[in-house]
Amino acid sequence: MSFKRVRGAARLLLLALCLSASAAGLSQRITLSVTNAPLGKVFDAISKQGRVSVVYRDDMIRNARPVTMDVKNVTVEEALKECLKGQPFTYRINRNMIVIQKPSPSSAQADNPFGDVQGKVLSENGGGVPGATVMVKGTNRGNLTNEKGDVLLENIPTDVTLVVSHVGFETQEIRLNGRTEFTVHLKVRVSEVSGVEINTGMFTRKQESFTGAATTYTGEQLKTIGNKNIIESLKTLDPSFVVVPNNTQGSDPNTLPTIEVRGKTTISNTDLNDQFSSDPNQPLFILDGFESTLQAIYDLDMNRVASITILKDAASTALYGAKASNGVVVVETKRPLPGELRVSYTGDFSFDLPDLSSYNLMNASEKLQFEKLSGMYTTGVYTGANQWLLNQEYNNKLAQIERGVNTYWLSEPVQLGFTDRHSVSMSGGNRDLMFTGGADYSSQNGVMKGSDRDAWGGFVDLSYRKGRVNVTDMLNLSGYTSNNSPYGSFSAFAQANPYYTKRNADGSVPVYLDSTNGQLNPLYNATLYSISQTKYTYFSNSLQGIFTLTPNLRIQAAGLLSQGTNTAVNFTPPENTQYRTILDPHLRGSYTNNNGQSTMYSGNLMVTYATTVRRNQVTVNVRSDISQTKNSSVGFSATGYPYGTDGNPSFAYSYTPYTVPSSSINTGRDVGFLGSVNYAYDQRFLFDGTYRLDGSSVFGSNKLFKPFASAGLGWNIGRESFLRRLGWIQLLKLRGDIGYTGNENLGQFTSVSTYSFQSGSYNPNFGQGLSLESLGNPNLEWQKTLQSSYGLDFTLLRNRISGYFEYFDKATNPLVVTANGALPSSVGLNSGYEINAGKLTTRGVDFNLRVSPIYNLRKRIIWTIGITGEAYKSRYSDFGSRLDALNKQEQQSNGLVRYTDGYSPDDIWAVVSKGIDPATGHELFLKKDGTLTYTYDPNDITRVGNSEPRLEGVINSSLAYKGFTLGVNFRYRIGGDVFNSDLYQKVENISLQGVWQNQDKRALYDRWQKPGDVAQFKSISIQTSTPMSSRFVELDNQVIGESFNLGWRSSNGWIRKLRMQSLSFNLYLNDLFWLETVKTERGTGYPFARSSSFSINASF
Amino acid sequence: MKYIYLLLFVTLCGCKKYLTVQPEGSYTGPQVFSNEKAIQQALNGLYNLVGSDSLYGGNLSMTTVELLAQQYNNGSYSADNVYNSFEAYSYTNTSVQAVFENVWQTAYAGILAANVFISQIDGAAAAGVVTGAHAQQMKGEAIAIRGLLHFDMLRLFGPVFSTGANNPAIPYYTRPDGQTQPILTATQALDSVLADLAQAETLLTGDPVITGGVVFTPDFYAGYRNQRLNYYAVKGLQARAYLYGGQTSAAHDSALAVLTEGGRWFPWLNYTAIVSNTTSPDRIFSPEVLFGPYNQEMYINFNNYFNANLTAVDILAMQPTRLNNVFEGNQNDYRYTTTWLNGPNSYRTFFKYADVQNTAAPWRYMQPVLRKSELYYIIAETDPNPTVAFAALDSVRYNRGLPNLAATAVLTTEIKKEYQKEFIGEGQLFFYYKRTNTSTIGLGSSTYLSVAPVYQVPLPLSETTPR
């Protein structure tokens, strides 16, 4: 940003005079010896030695003769005379300045009828401002200040007005009113200090005049965290952008993350019924002005990102009305720039190491001991088999262990993952027609063998600008192929017993580890050929035209057409162990194929009017949008394959019996009308107002349109004169806003019931059957969120301290709750039925504080430490009678989540446990009346914890020294409780099947054994199931080494010699460690990874 | 300004048209109930659900409840079946929970669908889409389905009635409005079942089966009445429900009414005809079945559970000694000779649901839910006169190739033995034990061990703890 301004200022130099050196006096002595030196150099030398300002016009002396002179210890005037000998110039002394001029036939006065004006340009704290432009208003005459802030304007009348401007300062006007000298104090321009523009996806706004809560990050900032994907970097940068940890899927490259911005607005519904729906708590993604998907953002090449803006509150998101409740993430890609052809290459390389440190499994002898203690080899405990048979089995296993068998299964399905991505882009063009284009390819191998993701993309952006018209076309093509690991779920390996060997002596993999007991070898299926693959291709083209009618009025129109196609193929070979019990060979093996297509068009038209009347700035936007999304999918499945086939569907014996091809088609249409007003008075008092009328086909025929609105107020306290005078406050802004937004992600609800044909059921006597697909709910009200947000933005001590504090309140009322899961299942409603129930209020704070103890721009050393954080609480209210019955029924069960007014969706419910009675090994429970009991009574269930962390955020530090940067980011989570399912399932509550599987070491060591033992867990010999109690709920504090980065960048020196414009390297370590107070297995289905990456970027 | 309003008006009208998108790929309720064929398909859909593997096509007949009754031998553990967890009544085992979840949710989904049907059918009749008589018959059947499903949820998830009639049992749904209904006590739930069955009986007084019996014609309303909840089946269910609630005389009356009024339409099996038919024997004794829905997956299930080629850990078969004991060594029992056959194994396996060659057999895929013999047992159990009671049992025994009972026989013991023999793979034995609150029963995996059954299956978590 600031570089551009400098370059713009540099252009001014050409038409202005050049002023050099200083002004001290004419008493200095000069010694100078030159041969054939340019006149300018000589002037420079004289001004340096003589400590005077020698003022001349560049173009005037360009053709002057070279100077040869040799003077010793002469005065300034003598030296000047010497060098001007035979030159067509004279000089004139004007106080401390020496002005070089052409002699004219008339007197000097005639050449300079108006005389000179001398000025001084100072900053607010009194220092001279070098390089400021001083222009005569209404003309193109002017000059730049020298290093000390002095300026000389020749031959100007003294009744003119001067315009003094400089990058980083506010432009000021001065009327000379007859004076020939002036002094001006420039005020620092606040917006240049914060320097940030907010891109709302519809238009850009200066952050200083914006009343909403929004944060912007540049592509470079994302790259300082990691080079994996945008989502991973954004979560570290912004405290309110939270990626919900997925303990099952770990670091699976083919699992999309779950994202929340400022908590939930809806009770999450994980069992989404069709592939096109998205998580109802997920923010809206806008890519280059159009709605996009998480998938597209996840796969977007980071190197293309110019900026990302997160809109969090009503004032910033109400522009998106019905889709805005969860926040909006606006991604802008880099735009073409005029200039020579530039080519840039970025290579990203990453190694992923599986993180198995959270596993705490028994070894072979421990496991056998555990089995013995739990009664597996005692007749009548688990089995009625003869004791001698059990003894024999025990001894066989013992013999294996004695033989040295102690298999570590966890290492079997994992590998060192490697990812490489290459992206090339080029851009160039003249000021009328510019282009940028590029391609990228990445290949990612996950930490589980066989899981990978190959993605590719290409784009071309063209921008044409002529006069008042600006047309931009953006074409994108992308796609990926992803494969899931043939090893299946990682948990199967965590369960395999260590006293079995993986392979036969000859290296073959047996089907059974123990055929008599039906223990399968988890490796076996991975040795077979199987397919679990998704292929996706995406195409989009958008065209935008901007027509500037007058400087104040602009019309903008844009349209987008896109299509995404995905194909998911699964093939399970007939040899797979799941078909072991299926005798009919025509039913062994299966193949499924699903094809989905999503087509979207979208268009918008916007009129912007902006004007400034004295200190009043007004911007008005009126916009309308229209869009349609059509999703369709069709699929089929085949059953029965001969052994040894490659999964080609034509080799199957038949379609799966009693199935029909699956098919779904749904079309959604939206229209929207938007009006937005932004008003600022003197840049001090700010107002934002937005009104949006949204029409959507998902609203149902009775209520096609819904209004949404927001209003925000802001006060730039830092611009008040009493604070401005202090000098160390660059920005201090107080803002607040309130507004309504909606959530369209919840899907389409119908007011009528729908039926579908039962798949494949044809009763020969009565024909086809229809089944009730969903029950209509004509009374459903749409979910609306009333959001309010209050924030303080600050930049102090010339960028040494900056940050923001925000308080927010999101009240969603009424909640739309999927009946399936929220109501007792006996209501019989599936996930297509939604009900209104209660209200969810989320209140919280976000903050981001950055302090730079070292901030030396001249030496290019900046050291910054920062902390970001978010804390929020959610509360239910107004659930009222609807779910009262439900809560009573819950008491009969051992569930953990309640809907109760005043409680949070993240509360954990159980009976309070007082631990294990040392005398008996049984659990002691606390009754509601305060007494202790051995008997578990569901009536004693209370809230025992809350899974939401009290505070979560990132502590970061970065050091920049010349071309080097070093960054570290630690995530902290404080105060959340967790229900430790490991303790519940792998230490206690181990069923018969559980005894057959490997378990946590604590199941052997930490359980009660004899009277007097103070143990956390019940006796091994107690086989009865343990109800959920507070004993399994633990406080979980975490510190995660999320990102470490070392970077180097250079754009001069030897880089230039290699004909490169710049070269940079980055090294990253991501998720290096994960410290937590709770000991539990992480990444149960797919392990987590620690990664180390390397990135290189070169532009030519 | 006027023009702006006009423009706005035109725009909004255009939008309204644009925003109204017709759902593709599904049928709306109003469409279904304005077309007689679609109404028939909706009712057929209810029966298909009843006969699905989740309910009477599997869990409530041949698999889950039979495991609870210890019918099958499953001593050893297998990686992918949890049979022994059922036989151990490990209701907190997640695999076991999933099965009962499925039963519960499918049953109540069926109840909701039945309620939608019941609430719409009168309107369809009023609009002239179907005749009043047909509407009445279909409504009666839908109400009977509602009663049947609730009743079996009560039998499975409710308390032992004789000791816990006033304990919470199940909720009862009669309206399709998405409103949660409270959990009723066993007595209240049973009363609701009986009320539904009584209403169904009234609506079905015009049932063609009363005058024409079971005919195999392709007539939606009059054909294959034994695959529908016909008038007699509803009466028979009443008898079963009354007996479950201990209302013995009402049970007796209902059972007797069915046998006297409709007995002729449900004749005893012609044994010689079956035996002589070696390729397509009627092993389910179909003429005696009062209600047996179409079980699409019957023969798939046979292969999955009973096929003699399954391994010992995966097959559902009775422990050989126990099988012999159940049939008291009497290998001439028709239920033994037709059904328990020798295969490649050292033990006999269960062939009741094996497919037959005659694909046109009208009873193919028919899943017996209520059969005539049960009504005889009900009379035997409820008739105050022991002579009548023994006569009722002997009637069944006669038709199973067994001699009359000895004078020394104990009635209750003999009734129990009959339940053990008659309903293998039909899911009635567990409920018999539960109704009589039998304290111990023989362990399925052992010839000599006994087990105390846990009769009340806990309500699924989805019911008690949504989310």
Short mmCIF file of N, CA and C in Angstrom, two decimals, chain A residues 205-257:
data_model
loop_
_atom_site.label_atom_id
_atom_site.label_comp_id
_atom_site.label_asym_id
_atom_site.label_seq_id
_atom_site.Cartn_x
_atom_site.Cartn_y
_atom_site.Cartn_z
N ARG A 205 -14.41 -0.86 2.19
CA ARG A 205 -14.64 0.21 3.14
C ARG A 205 -13.33 0.46 3.87
N LYS A 206 -13.10 1.72 4.21
CA LYS A 206 -11.95 2.02 5.04
C LYS A 206 -12.26 1.56 6.45
N GLN A 207 -11.31 0.87 7.03
CA GLN A 207 -11.59 0.35 8.37
C GLN A 207 -11.88 1.49 9.36
N GLU A 208 -11.23 2.61 9.16
CA GLU A 208 -11.39 3.68 10.14
C GLU A 208 -12.81 4.24 10.18
N SER A 209 -13.53 4.08 9.07
CA SER A 209 -14.88 4.64 9.08
C SER A 209 -15.94 3.56 9.18
N PHE A 210 -15.53 2.36 9.56
CA PHE A 210 -16.46 1.24 9.59
C PHE A 210 -16.85 0.95 11.03
N THR A 211 -18.14 0.68 11.23
CA THR A 211 -18.56 0.46 12.62
C THR A 211 -18.71 -1.02 12.95
N GLY A 212 -18.48 -1.89 11.97
CA GLY A 212 -18.66 -3.31 12.23
C GLY A 212 -17.40 -3.96 12.74
N ALA A 213 -17.56 -5.22 13.19
CA ALA A 213 -16.40 -5.99 13.63
C ALA A 213 -15.94 -6.83 12.47
N ALA A 214 -14.80 -6.48 11.96
CA ALA A 214 -14.27 -7.23 10.83
C ALA A 214 -12.76 -7.17 10.91
N THR A 215 -12.13 -8.28 10.55
CA THR A 215 -10.68 -8.27 10.54
C THR A 215 -10.21 -8.77 9.19
N THR A 216 -9.10 -8.19 8.74
CA THR A 216 -8.58 -8.52 7.42
C THR A 216 -7.18 -9.05 7.55
N TYR A 217 -6.89 -10.08 6.80
CA TYR A 217 -5.55 -10.65 6.77
C TYR A 217 -5.10 -10.73 5.33
N THR A 218 -3.83 -10.47 5.11
CA THR A 218 -3.32 -10.56 3.76
C THR A 218 -2.83 -11.97 3.49
N GLY A 219 -2.65 -12.25 2.22
CA GLY A 219 -2.11 -13.55 1.83
C GLY A 219 -0.77 -13.81 2.48
N GLU A 220 0.05 -12.76 2.61
CA GLU A 220 1.37 -12.93 3.22
C GLU A 220 1.23 -13.34 4.68
N GLN A 221 0.25 -12.73 5.35
CA GLN A 221 0.06 -13.08 6.76
C GLN A 221 -0.33 -14.55 6.90
N LEU A 222 -1.18 -15.02 5.99
CA LEU A 222 -1.57 -16.43 6.05
C LEU A 222 -0.33 -17.31 5.89
N LYS A 223 0.55 -16.86 5.02
CA LYS A 223 1.75 -17.65 4.74
C LYS A 223 2.74 -17.64 5.90
N THR A 224 2.57 -16.71 6.83
CA THR A 224 3.48 -16.75 7.97
C THR A 224 3.10 -17.83 8.96
N ILE A 225 1.93 -18.41 8.82
CA ILE A 225 1.50 -19.44 9.76
C ILE A 225 1.82 -20.83 9.23
N GLY A 226 1.52 -21.04 7.98
CA GLY A 226 1.77 -22.36 7.42
C GLY A 226 1.45 -22.32 5.94
N ASN A 227 1.74 -23.42 5.26
CA ASN A 227 1.46 -23.42 3.83
C ASN A 227 0.47 -24.50 3.45
N LYS A 228 -0.30 -25.01 4.46
CA LYS A 228 -1.20 -26.13 4.16
C LYS A 228 -2.46 -25.67 3.44
N ASN A 229 -3.28 -24.95 4.16
CA ASN A 229 -4.46 -24.39 3.52
C ASN A 229 -4.90 -23.16 4.30
N ILE A 230 -5.83 -22.44 3.68
CA ILE A 230 -6.25 -21.16 4.23
C ILE A 230 -6.87 -21.31 5.61
N ILE A 231 -7.66 -22.37 5.75
CA ILE A 231 -8.39 -22.57 7.00
C ILE A 231 -7.43 -22.73 8.17
N GLU A 232 -6.40 -23.56 7.95
CA GLU A 232 -5.44 -23.82 9.02
C GLU A 232 -4.74 -22.54 9.47
N SER A 233 -4.42 -21.65 8.51
CA SER A 233 -3.73 -20.43 8.87
C SER A 233 -4.66 -19.44 9.54
N LEU A 234 -5.89 -19.40 9.04
CA LEU A 234 -6.82 -18.41 9.56
C LEU A 234 -7.17 -18.69 11.02
N LYS A 235 -7.23 -19.97 11.38
CA LYS A 235 -7.60 -20.29 12.76
C LYS A 235 -6.55 -19.79 13.74
N THR A 236 -5.30 -19.75 13.30
CA THR A 236 -4.25 -19.25 14.18
C THR A 236 -4.28 -17.73 14.27
N LEU A 237 -4.66 -17.09 13.15
CA LEU A 237 -4.62 -15.64 13.12
C LEU A 237 -5.78 -14.98 13.85
N ASP A 238 -6.97 -15.56 13.71
CA ASP A 238 -8.13 -14.86 14.24
C ASP A 238 -8.75 -15.62 15.41
N PRO A 239 -8.94 -14.94 16.52
CA PRO A 239 -9.45 -15.65 17.70
C PRO A 239 -10.90 -16.12 17.54
N SER A 240 -11.68 -15.44 16.70
CA SER A 240 -13.08 -15.84 16.64
C SER A 240 -13.34 -16.86 15.54
N PHE A 241 -12.33 -17.18 14.78
CA PHE A 241 -12.46 -18.19 13.74
C PHE A 241 -11.98 -19.51 14.34
N VAL A 242 -12.91 -20.35 14.72
CA VAL A 242 -12.55 -21.54 15.48
C VAL A 242 -12.78 -22.79 14.64
N VAL A 243 -11.74 -23.59 14.51
CA VAL A 243 -11.89 -24.90 13.88
C VAL A 243 -12.14 -25.90 15.00
N VAL A 244 -13.32 -26.50 14.99
CA VAL A 244 -13.70 -27.41 16.05
C VAL A 244 -12.87 -28.69 15.91
N PRO A 245 -12.14 -29.07 16.95
CA PRO A 245 -11.28 -30.26 16.82
C PRO A 245 -12.12 -31.50 16.49
N ASN A 246 -11.62 -32.26 15.57
CA ASN A 246 -12.31 -33.47 15.17
C ASN A 246 -11.46 -34.65 15.63
N ASN A 247 -11.84 -35.20 16.78
CA ASN A 247 -11.00 -36.22 17.38
C ASN A 247 -11.07 -37.53 16.63
N THR A 248 -12.11 -37.72 15.83
CA THR A 248 -12.23 -38.97 15.10
C THR A 248 -11.40 -38.93 13.83
N GLN A 249 -11.52 -37.84 13.08
CA GLN A 249 -10.90 -37.80 11.77
C GLN A 249 -9.48 -37.26 11.77
N GLY A 250 -9.03 -36.73 12.91
CA GLY A 250 -7.64 -36.31 13.02
C GLY A 250 -7.17 -35.43 11.89
N SER A 251 -6.08 -35.83 11.26
CA SER A 251 -5.51 -35.03 10.17
C SER A 251 -5.84 -35.62 8.81
N ASP A 252 -6.98 -36.23 8.68
CA ASP A 252 -7.38 -36.80 7.40
C ASP A 252 -7.48 -35.70 6.35
N PRO A 253 -6.70 -35.79 5.28
CA PRO A 253 -6.75 -34.71 4.29
C PRO A 253 -8.09 -34.64 3.57
N ASN A 254 -8.89 -35.69 3.67
CA ASN A 254 -10.15 -35.69 2.93
C ASN A 254 -11.35 -35.38 3.81
N THR A 255 -11.12 -34.91 5.02
CA THR A 255 -12.22 -34.50 5.87
C THR A 255 -12.21 -32.99 5.98
N LEU A 256 -13.31 -32.38 5.64
CA LEU A 256 -13.37 -30.93 5.74
C LEU A 256 -13.53 -30.53 7.19
N PRO A 257 -12.89 -29.43 7.59
CA PRO A 257 -12.99 -29.01 8.98
C PRO A 257 -14.37 -28.44 9.31
#
